[in-house]
Amino acid sequence: MYNNNPTLTGNKEIDEKKQGEVFFQQKGSDKPNQKKFYIESYGCQMNFSDSEIVASILNEINYAPTRNMEESDLILINTCSIREKAEDTVRKRLRIFDKVKENRPGTLVGVLGCMAERLKEKFLEEERLVDMVVGPDAYRDIPTLIANAEDGEKGVNVFLSREETYADISPLRLGTNGITAFISIMRGCDNMCSFCVVPFTRGRERSRNAFSIVAEATDLFQKGYREVTLLGQNVDSYKWKNPESEETVNFANLIEMVAKVSPDLRIRFSTSHPKDITDEVLHTMASHENICKYIHLPVQSGNSRVLKLMNRTYDREWYKERVQSIYNIMPDCAISSDIITGFCTETEEEHQDTLSMIEYANYSMSYMFFYSERPGTLAARKYTDDIPLETKKRRLNEVIRLQNQISFKNNQADIGKTFKVLIEGDSKKSDKEFKGRNSQNKMIVFSKKDGLQPGDYVQVKVFEATSATLKGQLV
Ligand code: 5AD
Ligand code: SF4
């Protein structure tokens, strides 16, 4: 999943004011000699989750988070390389940081994440005011890089590890609503989709110790959190071997272990890969009420030839069969998708196959993009990016229009139904309303009642629906 808006939090939905409040409650900023860091995150949820690991590492060396970059000693930007636009946004932000640095000499600027990994030393040549460049597997080195930068020595660490999972680091939750949190369960990706830069920026796939995941979930539950989202580029290939018992924990086993932390702790996960999602996972989901009935299952394209070029290793029929299996095993499950339009050599007919797949799968929502060639990827090396930009955009608009219609129809069908909702906080529009999600990950807004608070589960009956939100009332 992808987010192009900078926030200090892993959750796009939290309003700005709230973030700040929780932020400062979390860690006192009045310790002697305490310094301040400011961090912005772009890209996928994994990146937001990584920023919380970085925050924890910084906390250990007496840095406290601030929401005001003007007063910070260290400005960090956790970057994304997935599309050219994401990188353009980061460069624009760096211009702003340069100004802060001019007004406040001594402030250090660090570039983290995927763009750091992609550009490495080149970053320091291109962006003169950057002091450190740190790839996704090198965050433990940040204290050393800071110390060197304080001595005027710029540093780069973009070493990609085969083992690093940060399993022992307890993330410092940034801008949290105190109810929902992300847990990173694996890192990297071995899939080599031809359009994707991730295998190059995040390295080889590795799974985190299952017990450390359960321990993190338990700790969050004890602190009042009621929902965890297990994160990985391809969660269905999660595999961890217990060195003591030699037993292997697969993804179905893992979600079951986390589900058993408490029936009041909801489990979500992202992202599932159509080639790897098993019926075992689906049956495990079905047999635990607290594992949410929602699967993000990116199709990318609905056409078998294009899927082959994309190196997705499944075809249209395979994907349809997986969708059928999901709906057979969990008739109330929602499915969402990622879609790319205008991939190399895609014809109009092949584009139509993507449209018909949106209808077939009846996606509750999708993240939709036009193809953006990324240097170094398989597609950049092997194929010509030959679809004109206007065509890519026109196809994208067709995909968006259809998805909106399907989402609207899908949401209209929820009118009259009653859902169990986890209250996350005030709605965006009014402090007289709460918002929360149902199991299917749909946001429902409803009027408050005395005695209820975020973290409570309530039954809400839907009476109104747009393509984006549901409105309901407590029952
Ligand atoms: N161009 C456009 N979209 C891309 N994605 C990944 N790489 C590219 C690219 N080069 C999309 C895919 C992926 C999502 C995170 O971003 O749909 O699932
Ligand atoms: Fe996440 Fe991929 Fe962007 Fe890296 S390039 S931040 S893995 S979406």
Short mmCIF file of C-alpha atoms and ligand atoms in Angstrom, two decimals:
data_model
loop_
_atom_site.label_atom_id
_atom_site.label_comp_id
_atom_site.label_asym_id
_atom_site.label_seq_id
_atom_site.Cartn_x
_atom_site.Cartn_y
_atom_site.Cartn_z
CA MET A 1 0.00 0.00 0.00
CA TYR A 2 1.21 3.38 -0.84
CA ASN A 3 0.87 6.85 0.57
CA ASN A 4 2.26 9.95 -1.02
CA ASN A 5 1.31 12.30 1.78
CA PRO A 6 3.91 13.09 4.35
CA THR A 7 2.77 12.44 7.88
CA LEU A 8 4.52 11.61 11.07
CA THR A 9 2.43 8.55 11.48
CA GLY A 10 1.82 5.21 9.91
CA ASN A 11 -1.87 5.90 9.71
CA LYS A 12 -3.09 8.38 7.14
CA GLU A 13 -6.37 8.78 8.95
CA ILE A 14 -5.15 10.42 12.13
CA ASP A 15 -5.71 14.14 12.16
CA GLU A 16 -2.76 16.46 12.61
CA LYS A 17 -3.67 17.85 16.03
CA LYS A 18 -4.07 14.45 17.62
CA GLN A 19 -0.72 13.27 16.30
CA GLY A 20 1.07 16.11 18.03
CA GLU A 21 -0.66 15.50 21.35
CA VAL A 22 0.16 11.83 21.54
CA PHE A 23 3.61 12.58 20.25
CA PHE A 24 4.58 14.74 23.16
CA GLN A 25 2.84 12.66 25.80
CA GLN A 26 4.83 9.69 24.66
CA LYS A 27 8.32 10.88 25.51
CA GLY A 28 9.16 13.81 27.71
CA SER A 29 11.36 16.27 25.87
CA ASP A 30 12.74 17.81 29.04
CA LYS A 31 15.63 15.47 29.79
CA PRO A 32 18.98 17.26 30.13
CA ASN A 33 20.89 17.70 26.87
CA GLN A 34 18.11 16.08 24.95
CA LYS A 35 18.21 16.73 21.22
CA LYS A 36 15.31 16.75 18.83
CA PHE A 37 14.64 14.91 15.61
CA TYR A 38 12.00 15.51 12.99
CA ILE A 39 11.04 12.69 10.63
CA GLU A 40 8.87 12.57 7.52
CA SER A 41 7.87 9.31 5.89
CA TYR A 42 6.78 8.54 2.34
CA GLY A 43 5.74 5.37 0.56
CA CYS A 44 4.36 2.14 1.91
CA GLN A 45 3.32 1.21 5.43
CA MET A 46 6.60 -0.63 5.80
CA ASN A 47 8.39 2.68 5.53
CA PHE A 48 6.20 4.21 8.23
CA SER A 49 6.88 1.20 10.37
CA ASP A 50 10.63 1.57 9.75
CA SER A 51 10.46 5.20 10.88
CA GLU A 52 9.22 3.92 14.25
CA ILE A 53 12.27 1.65 14.49
CA VAL A 54 14.51 4.60 13.65
CA ALA A 55 12.71 6.68 16.31
CA SER A 56 13.41 3.98 18.86
CA ILE A 57 17.12 3.87 17.93
CA LEU A 58 17.30 7.67 18.24
CA ASN A 59 15.51 7.59 21.55
CA GLU A 60 18.30 5.41 22.90
CA ILE A 61 20.80 8.18 22.17
CA ASN A 62 18.66 10.83 23.83
CA TYR A 63 16.84 12.27 20.82
CA ALA A 64 13.15 13.11 21.23
CA PRO A 65 10.69 13.48 18.37
CA THR A 66 9.38 16.90 17.41
CA ARG A 67 6.73 17.95 14.94
CA ASN A 68 8.49 21.23 14.29
CA MET A 69 11.41 20.93 11.91
CA GLU A 70 12.53 24.49 12.70
CA GLU A 71 13.56 23.44 16.20
CA SER A 72 15.12 20.11 15.32
CA ASP A 73 18.77 19.09 15.47
CA LEU A 74 18.23 16.28 13.01
CA ILE A 75 15.85 16.16 10.05
CA LEU A 76 15.20 12.76 8.54
CA ILE A 77 13.25 11.84 5.46
CA ASN A 78 12.28 8.23 4.92
CA THR A 79 11.99 7.95 1.18
CA CYS A 80 10.24 5.87 -1.46
CA SER A 81 11.45 4.97 -4.96
CA ILE A 82 8.46 3.11 -6.24
CA ARG A 83 7.52 5.66 -8.90
CA GLU A 84 9.30 8.69 -10.27
CA LYS A 85 6.72 10.96 -8.67
CA ALA A 86 7.57 9.67 -5.20
CA GLU A 87 11.21 10.59 -5.76
CA ASP A 88 10.29 14.04 -7.12
CA THR A 89 8.32 14.74 -3.94
CA VAL A 90 11.32 13.85 -1.80
CA ARG A 91 13.62 16.19 -3.74
CA LYS A 92 11.15 19.03 -3.23
CA ARG A 93 11.12 18.37 0.50
CA LEU A 94 14.92 18.43 0.56
CA ARG A 95 14.84 22.01 -0.83
CA ILE A 96 12.73 23.00 2.18
CA PHE A 97 15.10 21.24 4.61
CA ASP A 98 18.01 23.09 3.00
CA LYS A 99 16.37 26.37 4.02
CA VAL A 100 15.94 25.23 7.62
CA LYS A 101 19.58 24.23 7.65
CA GLU A 102 20.65 27.63 6.39
CA ASN A 103 18.76 29.31 9.24
CA ARG A 104 19.98 26.85 11.80
CA PRO A 105 23.53 25.79 11.07
CA GLY A 106 24.42 22.52 12.72
CA THR A 107 21.12 20.88 11.92
CA LEU A 108 21.83 17.55 10.25
CA VAL A 109 19.82 16.14 7.36
CA GLY A 110 19.59 12.42 6.70
CA VAL A 111 18.00 10.52 3.83
CA LEU A 112 16.68 7.07 4.75
CA GLY A 113 14.91 4.28 2.97
CA CYS A 114 14.52 3.16 -0.60
CA MET A 115 15.81 6.24 -2.39
CA ALA A 116 18.91 6.18 -0.19
CA GLU A 117 19.47 2.59 -1.21
CA ARG A 118 18.88 3.28 -4.90
CA LEU A 119 21.12 6.34 -5.20
CA LYS A 120 23.75 5.60 -2.52
CA GLU A 121 26.80 7.93 -2.68
CA LYS A 122 25.27 9.69 -5.68
CA PHE A 123 22.86 11.31 -3.26
CA LEU A 124 25.65 13.26 -1.60
CA GLU A 125 26.84 14.55 -4.99
CA GLU A 126 23.33 15.50 -6.09
CA GLU A 127 22.15 16.94 -2.78
CA ARG A 128 25.03 18.81 -1.21
CA LEU A 129 23.31 19.60 2.08
CA VAL A 130 22.54 15.99 2.94
CA ASP A 131 24.77 14.70 5.77
CA MET A 132 23.92 11.03 5.77
CA VAL A 133 22.39 8.42 3.51
CA VAL A 134 21.08 5.30 5.20
CA GLY A 135 19.52 2.25 3.53
CA PRO A 136 16.68 0.19 5.07
CA ASP A 137 18.96 -2.41 6.65
CA ALA A 138 21.47 0.02 8.17
CA TYR A 139 19.40 1.90 10.73
CA ARG A 140 21.40 0.53 13.66
CA ASP A 141 24.33 2.51 12.30
CA ILE A 142 22.51 5.86 12.58
CA PRO A 143 24.10 6.82 15.96
CA THR A 144 27.59 6.37 14.47
CA LEU A 145 26.65 8.26 11.33
CA ILE A 146 25.30 11.13 13.45
CA ALA A 147 28.51 11.26 15.50
CA ASN A 148 30.58 11.37 12.31
CA ALA A 149 28.36 14.02 10.76
CA GLU A 150 28.76 16.15 13.90
CA ASP A 151 32.49 16.01 13.20
CA GLY A 152 31.81 17.20 9.67
CA GLU A 153 32.13 13.81 8.05
CA LYS A 154 29.31 12.83 5.76
CA GLY A 155 28.38 9.17 5.77
CA VAL A 156 26.68 6.52 3.68
CA ASN A 157 25.58 3.09 4.85
CA VAL A 158 23.48 1.20 2.34
CA PHE A 159 24.60 -2.28 3.25
CA LEU A 160 21.78 -4.75 2.57
CA SER A 161 21.60 -7.59 5.03
CA ARG A 162 20.36 -11.14 4.70
CA GLU A 163 19.50 -11.33 8.39
CA GLU A 164 18.47 -7.93 9.74
CA THR A 165 14.85 -7.88 10.94
CA TYR A 166 15.20 -5.43 13.86
CA ALA A 167 13.41 -8.14 15.86
CA ASP A 168 14.77 -6.92 19.22
CA ILE A 169 13.90 -3.25 18.70
CA SER A 170 10.68 -2.10 20.24
CA PRO A 171 9.35 0.60 17.88
CA LEU A 172 8.64 4.05 19.26
CA ARG A 173 5.10 4.63 18.04
CA LEU A 174 4.95 7.94 16.20
CA GLY A 175 1.74 9.92 16.09
CA THR A 176 -0.21 6.92 17.18
CA ASN A 177 -3.94 6.84 17.88
CA GLY A 178 -3.15 4.31 20.62
CA ILE A 179 -5.54 1.77 19.07
CA THR A 180 -4.02 0.51 15.81
CA ALA A 181 -0.37 -0.30 15.10
CA PHE A 182 1.85 -1.91 12.49
CA ILE A 183 4.14 -4.84 13.17
CA SER A 184 6.80 -5.65 10.62
CA ILE A 185 7.03 -9.44 10.22
CA MET A 186 9.52 -9.72 7.39
CA ARG A 187 11.76 -7.59 5.23
CA GLY A 188 12.84 -7.50 1.61
CA CYS A 189 11.35 -9.22 -1.38
CA ASP A 190 12.47 -12.12 -3.59
CA ASN A 191 9.78 -11.74 -6.22
CA MET A 192 11.41 -9.78 -9.02
CA CYS A 193 8.26 -8.30 -10.56
CA SER A 194 9.72 -6.68 -13.66
CA PHE A 195 8.34 -3.19 -12.92
CA CYS A 196 9.45 -3.05 -9.31
CA VAL A 197 12.43 -1.45 -7.66
CA VAL A 198 11.77 -3.00 -4.23
CA PRO A 199 14.00 -6.08 -4.54
CA PHE A 200 16.88 -3.68 -5.29
CA THR A 201 16.12 -1.24 -2.49
CA ARG A 202 15.07 -3.63 0.25
CA GLY A 203 17.13 -6.67 -0.55
CA ARG A 204 16.46 -10.34 0.01
CA GLU A 205 13.42 -11.63 1.80
CA ARG A 206 13.83 -12.69 5.43
CA SER A 207 11.28 -13.48 8.13
CA ARG A 208 11.34 -12.24 11.68
CA ASN A 209 11.34 -14.48 14.75
CA ALA A 210 7.70 -15.48 15.31
CA PHE A 211 7.96 -15.22 19.09
CA SER A 212 9.22 -11.63 18.87
CA ILE A 213 6.17 -10.81 16.73
CA VAL A 214 3.78 -12.38 19.24
CA ALA A 215 5.60 -10.57 22.07
CA GLU A 216 5.22 -7.23 20.28
CA ALA A 217 1.51 -7.88 19.69
CA THR A 218 1.03 -8.86 23.35
CA ASP A 219 2.82 -5.74 24.53
CA LEU A 220 0.67 -3.55 22.28
CA PHE A 221 -2.50 -5.23 23.56
CA GLN A 222 -1.44 -4.65 27.16
CA LYS A 223 -0.86 -0.98 26.33
CA GLY A 224 -4.45 -0.68 25.08
CA TYR A 225 -3.99 -1.26 21.35
CA ARG A 226 -6.77 -3.30 19.77
CA GLU A 227 -5.59 -3.86 16.21
CA VAL A 228 -2.29 -4.88 14.66
CA THR A 229 -1.42 -5.00 10.97
CA LEU A 230 1.30 -7.50 10.14
CA LEU A 231 3.48 -6.06 7.41
CA GLY A 232 5.61 -7.60 4.71
CA GLN A 233 6.11 -7.20 0.97
CA ASN A 234 4.75 -10.72 0.53
CA VAL A 235 3.32 -11.97 3.82
CA ASP A 236 2.22 -15.33 2.42
CA SER A 237 5.80 -16.41 2.02
CA TYR A 238 6.54 -15.75 5.70
CA LYS A 239 8.58 -18.68 7.00
CA TRP A 240 10.54 -18.86 10.21
CA LYS A 241 12.32 -21.89 11.57
CA ASN A 242 12.55 -22.18 15.32
CA PRO A 243 16.22 -22.97 15.91
CA GLU A 244 15.39 -24.91 19.09
CA SER A 245 12.52 -27.12 17.98
CA GLU A 246 13.43 -27.08 14.26
CA GLU A 247 9.73 -26.45 13.63
CA THR A 248 8.78 -24.07 10.86
CA VAL A 249 6.17 -21.36 11.36
CA ASN A 250 4.36 -20.41 8.14
CA PHE A 251 2.05 -17.45 7.65
CA ALA A 252 -1.11 -19.39 8.55
CA ASN A 253 0.57 -20.53 11.79
CA LEU A 254 1.73 -16.99 12.52
CA ILE A 255 -1.68 -15.31 12.18
CA GLU A 256 -3.14 -18.00 14.39
CA MET A 257 -0.46 -17.38 17.04
CA VAL A 258 -1.12 -13.64 16.98
CA ALA A 259 -4.90 -14.16 16.96
CA LYS A 260 -4.55 -16.12 20.20
CA VAL A 261 -3.01 -13.12 22.01
CA SER A 262 -6.58 -12.04 22.78
CA PRO A 263 -9.99 -12.35 21.12
CA ASP A 264 -10.17 -8.55 21.52
CA LEU A 265 -7.09 -7.94 19.42
CA ARG A 266 -7.84 -7.61 15.74
CA ILE A 267 -5.34 -8.94 13.21
CA ARG A 268 -4.83 -7.49 9.74
CA PHE A 269 -2.02 -8.08 7.27
CA SER A 270 -0.59 -6.70 4.06
CA THR A 271 0.45 -7.46 1.33
CA SER A 272 -0.71 -10.83 0.01
CA HIS A 273 0.67 -12.22 -3.23
CA PRO A 274 -1.81 -14.07 -5.47
CA LYS A 275 0.76 -16.75 -6.26
CA ASP A 276 1.38 -17.56 -2.59
CA ILE A 277 -1.89 -17.10 -0.69
CA THR A 278 -2.97 -20.57 0.39
CA ASP A 279 -6.31 -22.07 1.36
CA GLU A 280 -4.68 -22.85 4.71
CA VAL A 281 -4.40 -19.10 5.32
CA LEU A 282 -8.00 -18.58 4.21
CA HIS A 283 -9.30 -21.33 6.51
CA THR A 284 -7.29 -19.90 9.41
CA MET A 285 -8.82 -16.50 8.74
CA ALA A 286 -12.29 -18.01 8.61
CA SER A 287 -11.87 -19.82 11.90
CA HIS A 288 -10.80 -16.76 13.94
CA GLU A 289 -13.33 -13.97 14.37
CA ASN A 290 -10.55 -11.51 15.25
CA ILE A 291 -8.63 -12.06 12.00
CA CYS A 292 -10.15 -9.41 9.78
CA LYS A 293 -12.00 -10.46 6.67
CA TYR A 294 -10.03 -8.31 4.32
CA ILE A 295 -7.28 -9.19 1.85
CA HIS A 296 -5.13 -6.80 -0.13
CA LEU A 297 -4.41 -8.94 -3.19
CA PRO A 298 -2.75 -6.82 -5.90
CA VAL A 299 -3.60 -8.05 -9.39
CA GLN A 300 -1.48 -5.41 -11.25
CA SER A 301 -3.04 -6.43 -14.58
CA GLY A 302 -6.01 -8.59 -15.58
CA ASN A 303 -4.30 -9.91 -18.70
CA SER A 304 -2.20 -13.07 -18.78
CA ARG A 305 0.32 -11.88 -21.37
CA VAL A 306 0.96 -8.65 -19.46
CA LEU A 307 1.20 -10.57 -16.19
CA LYS A 308 3.87 -12.72 -17.78
CA LEU A 309 5.82 -9.65 -18.88
CA MET A 310 5.44 -8.32 -15.36
CA ASN A 311 6.90 -11.59 -14.08
CA ARG A 312 4.02 -11.99 -11.65
CA THR A 313 4.15 -15.80 -12.07
CA TYR A 314 0.34 -16.22 -12.12
CA ASP A 315 -2.14 -15.71 -14.91
CA ARG A 316 -5.68 -14.38 -15.12
CA GLU A 317 -7.22 -17.81 -14.50
CA TRP A 318 -5.07 -18.45 -11.43
CA TYR A 319 -6.01 -15.07 -9.97
CA LYS A 320 -9.73 -15.68 -10.60
CA GLU A 321 -9.47 -19.05 -8.90
CA ARG A 322 -7.86 -17.42 -5.81
CA VAL A 323 -10.64 -14.84 -5.70
CA GLN A 324 -13.25 -17.60 -5.91
CA SER A 325 -11.55 -19.50 -3.14
CA ILE A 326 -11.58 -16.41 -0.91
CA TYR A 327 -15.29 -15.82 -1.49
CA ASN A 328 -16.10 -19.54 -1.08
CA ILE A 329 -14.30 -19.84 2.23
CA MET A 330 -15.27 -16.35 3.51
CA PRO A 331 -18.36 -15.02 1.74
CA ASP A 332 -18.12 -11.77 3.71
CA CYS A 333 -14.45 -11.09 2.89
CA ALA A 334 -13.45 -7.84 1.15
CA ILE A 335 -10.66 -7.80 -1.42
CA SER A 336 -8.65 -4.79 -2.56
CA SER A 337 -6.01 -4.44 -5.24
CA ASP A 338 -3.10 -2.55 -6.79
CA ILE A 339 -3.37 -1.88 -10.51
CA ILE A 340 -0.88 -0.57 -13.06
CA THR A 341 -2.06 0.81 -16.41
CA GLY A 342 0.01 1.20 -19.57
CA PHE A 343 2.72 -1.33 -18.82
CA CYS A 344 5.12 -1.92 -21.74
CA THR A 345 3.28 -3.10 -24.92
CA GLU A 346 -0.15 -3.27 -23.22
CA THR A 347 -2.89 -3.18 -25.89
CA GLU A 348 -6.40 -1.74 -25.55
CA GLU A 349 -7.83 -5.27 -25.38
CA GLU A 350 -5.43 -6.21 -22.63
CA HIS A 351 -6.41 -3.06 -20.75
CA GLN A 352 -10.04 -4.20 -21.07
CA ASP A 353 -9.04 -7.39 -19.26
CA THR A 354 -7.94 -5.29 -16.30
CA LEU A 355 -11.30 -3.51 -16.28
CA SER A 356 -13.22 -6.77 -16.37
CA MET A 357 -11.09 -8.14 -13.53
CA ILE A 358 -12.14 -5.21 -11.32
CA GLU A 359 -15.74 -6.27 -11.87
CA TYR A 360 -15.01 -9.96 -11.45
CA ALA A 361 -13.15 -9.53 -8.17
CA ASN A 362 -15.60 -6.89 -6.94
CA TYR A 363 -12.79 -4.99 -5.21
CA SER A 364 -13.83 -2.87 -2.26
CA MET A 365 -11.08 -0.45 -3.30
CA SER A 366 -7.85 -0.25 -5.27
CA TYR A 367 -4.62 1.69 -5.39
CA MET A 368 -4.23 2.62 -9.05
CA PHE A 369 -1.18 3.90 -10.94
CA PHE A 370 0.11 4.39 -14.43
CA TYR A 371 3.37 2.64 -15.22
CA SER A 372 6.52 4.55 -14.34
CA GLU A 373 9.79 3.05 -15.54
CA ARG A 374 12.32 2.59 -12.75
CA PRO A 375 16.04 2.46 -13.52
CA GLY A 376 17.65 -0.92 -12.99
CA THR A 377 14.45 -2.98 -12.99
CA LEU A 378 13.94 -5.95 -15.28
CA ALA A 379 11.41 -4.03 -17.38
CA ALA A 380 13.75 -1.07 -17.78
CA ARG A 381 16.46 -3.40 -19.04
CA LYS A 382 14.34 -5.68 -21.20
CA TYR A 383 11.33 -3.77 -22.52
CA THR A 384 10.56 -0.42 -24.12
CA ASP A 385 8.34 1.92 -22.17
CA ASP A 386 6.27 2.41 -25.31
CA ILE A 387 2.80 3.45 -24.16
CA PRO A 388 2.36 7.24 -24.55
CA LEU A 389 1.78 9.09 -21.30
CA GLU A 390 -1.69 10.29 -22.39
CA THR A 391 -2.72 6.71 -23.11
CA LYS A 392 -1.42 5.52 -19.73
CA LYS A 393 -3.34 8.32 -18.04
CA ARG A 394 -6.52 7.75 -20.02
CA ARG A 395 -6.45 4.06 -19.14
CA LEU A 396 -5.78 4.95 -15.53
CA ASN A 397 -8.81 7.25 -15.52
CA GLU A 398 -10.95 4.45 -16.91
CA VAL A 399 -9.72 2.13 -14.19
CA ILE A 400 -10.38 4.75 -11.49
CA ARG A 401 -13.85 5.51 -12.80
CA LEU A 402 -14.82 1.84 -12.85
CA GLN A 403 -13.32 1.15 -9.42
CA ASN A 404 -15.28 4.08 -7.99
CA GLN A 405 -18.49 2.67 -9.43
CA ILE A 406 -17.74 -0.78 -8.03
CA SER A 407 -16.80 0.65 -4.61
CA PHE A 408 -20.00 2.65 -4.59
CA LYS A 409 -22.12 -0.40 -5.49
CA ASN A 410 -20.21 -2.50 -3.00
CA ASN A 411 -20.80 0.07 -0.23
CA GLN A 412 -24.47 0.56 -1.15
CA ALA A 413 -24.92 -3.16 -0.59
CA ASP A 414 -23.86 -2.59 3.03
CA ILE A 415 -26.85 -0.34 3.76
CA GLY A 416 -29.05 -2.01 6.33
CA LYS A 417 -26.29 -4.33 7.54
CA THR A 418 -24.89 -4.20 11.07
CA PHE A 419 -21.13 -4.44 11.62
CA LYS A 420 -18.83 -4.83 14.58
CA VAL A 421 -16.71 -1.67 14.55
CA LEU A 422 -13.51 -0.88 16.46
CA ILE A 423 -13.63 2.80 17.46
CA GLU A 424 -10.41 4.54 16.35
CA GLY A 425 -11.21 8.13 17.30
CA ASP A 426 -13.18 11.22 16.31
CA SER A 427 -14.33 11.47 12.70
CA LYS A 428 -12.47 13.94 10.51
CA LYS A 429 -15.44 16.26 10.31
CA SER A 430 -16.85 16.37 13.82
CA ASP A 431 -15.97 15.63 17.42
CA LYS A 432 -19.59 14.57 17.92
CA GLU A 433 -18.91 11.56 15.71
CA PHE A 434 -16.64 8.57 16.01
CA LYS A 435 -14.98 6.72 13.19
CA GLY A 436 -13.91 3.12 13.10
CA ARG A 437 -13.50 0.20 10.73
CA ASN A 438 -15.43 -2.97 10.27
CA SER A 439 -13.69 -6.27 9.71
CA GLN A 440 -13.72 -5.60 5.94
CA ASN A 441 -11.57 -2.48 6.53
CA LYS A 442 -14.36 -0.07 5.61
CA MET A 443 -14.44 3.16 7.55
CA ILE A 444 -17.79 3.81 9.25
CA VAL A 445 -18.73 7.14 10.82
CA PHE A 446 -21.45 7.32 13.48
CA SER A 447 -22.77 9.64 16.24
CA LYS A 448 -21.17 9.27 19.66
CA LYS A 449 -22.85 8.03 22.81
CA ASP A 450 -21.70 8.73 26.38
CA GLY A 451 -19.43 6.13 27.90
CA LEU A 452 -17.85 4.99 24.66
CA GLN A 453 -14.22 5.59 23.82
CA PRO A 454 -11.60 4.70 21.23
CA GLY A 455 -10.62 1.05 21.55
CA ASP A 456 -14.20 -0.07 22.27
CA TYR A 457 -16.04 -2.44 19.97
CA VAL A 458 -19.56 -1.43 19.00
CA GLN A 459 -22.32 -2.67 16.71
CA VAL A 460 -23.15 -0.12 14.01
CA LYS A 461 -25.95 -0.31 11.47
CA VAL A 462 -25.18 1.36 8.12
CA PHE A 463 -27.80 3.76 6.70
CA GLU A 464 -25.82 5.72 4.10
CA ALA A 465 -22.90 5.01 1.76
CA THR A 466 -20.61 6.83 -0.68
CA SER A 467 -17.79 5.23 -2.65
CA ALA A 468 -15.40 6.07 0.20
CA THR A 469 -17.23 5.94 3.56
CA LEU A 470 -20.18 4.42 5.30
CA LYS A 471 -22.43 6.25 7.73
CA GLY A 472 -24.18 4.34 10.45
CA GLN A 473 -25.83 4.42 13.84
CA LEU A 474 -25.14 2.54 17.03
CA VAL A 475 -27.45 -0.38 17.72
N1 5AD B 1 5.10 1.99 -11.87
C1 5AD B 1 3.84 2.11 -11.40
N2 5AD B 1 3.37 1.49 -10.32
C2 5AD B 1 4.22 0.68 -9.67
N3 5AD B 1 4.05 -0.08 -8.57
C3 5AD B 1 5.23 -0.67 -8.29
N4 5AD B 1 6.16 -0.34 -9.20
C4 5AD B 1 5.55 0.50 -10.07
C5 5AD B 1 5.99 1.18 -11.23
N5 5AD B 1 7.23 1.06 -11.69
C6 5AD B 1 2.80 -0.21 -7.87
C7 5AD B 1 2.33 -1.66 -7.84
C8 5AD B 1 2.62 -2.06 -6.42
C9 5AD B 1 2.38 -0.78 -5.68
C10 5AD B 1 2.96 -0.73 -4.33
O1 5AD B 1 2.95 0.19 -6.52
O2 5AD B 1 0.96 -1.68 -8.12
O3 5AD B 1 1.79 -3.11 -5.97
FE1 SF4 B 2 7.85 0.86 0.18
FE2 SF4 B 2 8.46 0.07 -2.28
FE3 SF4 B 2 8.32 2.64 -1.77
FE4 SF4 B 2 10.32 1.15 -0.81
S1 SF4 B 2 9.91 1.58 -2.97
S2 SF4 B 2 9.08 2.66 0.33
S3 SF4 B 2 9.27 -0.76 -0.40
S4 SF4 B 2 6.62 1.22 -1.69
#
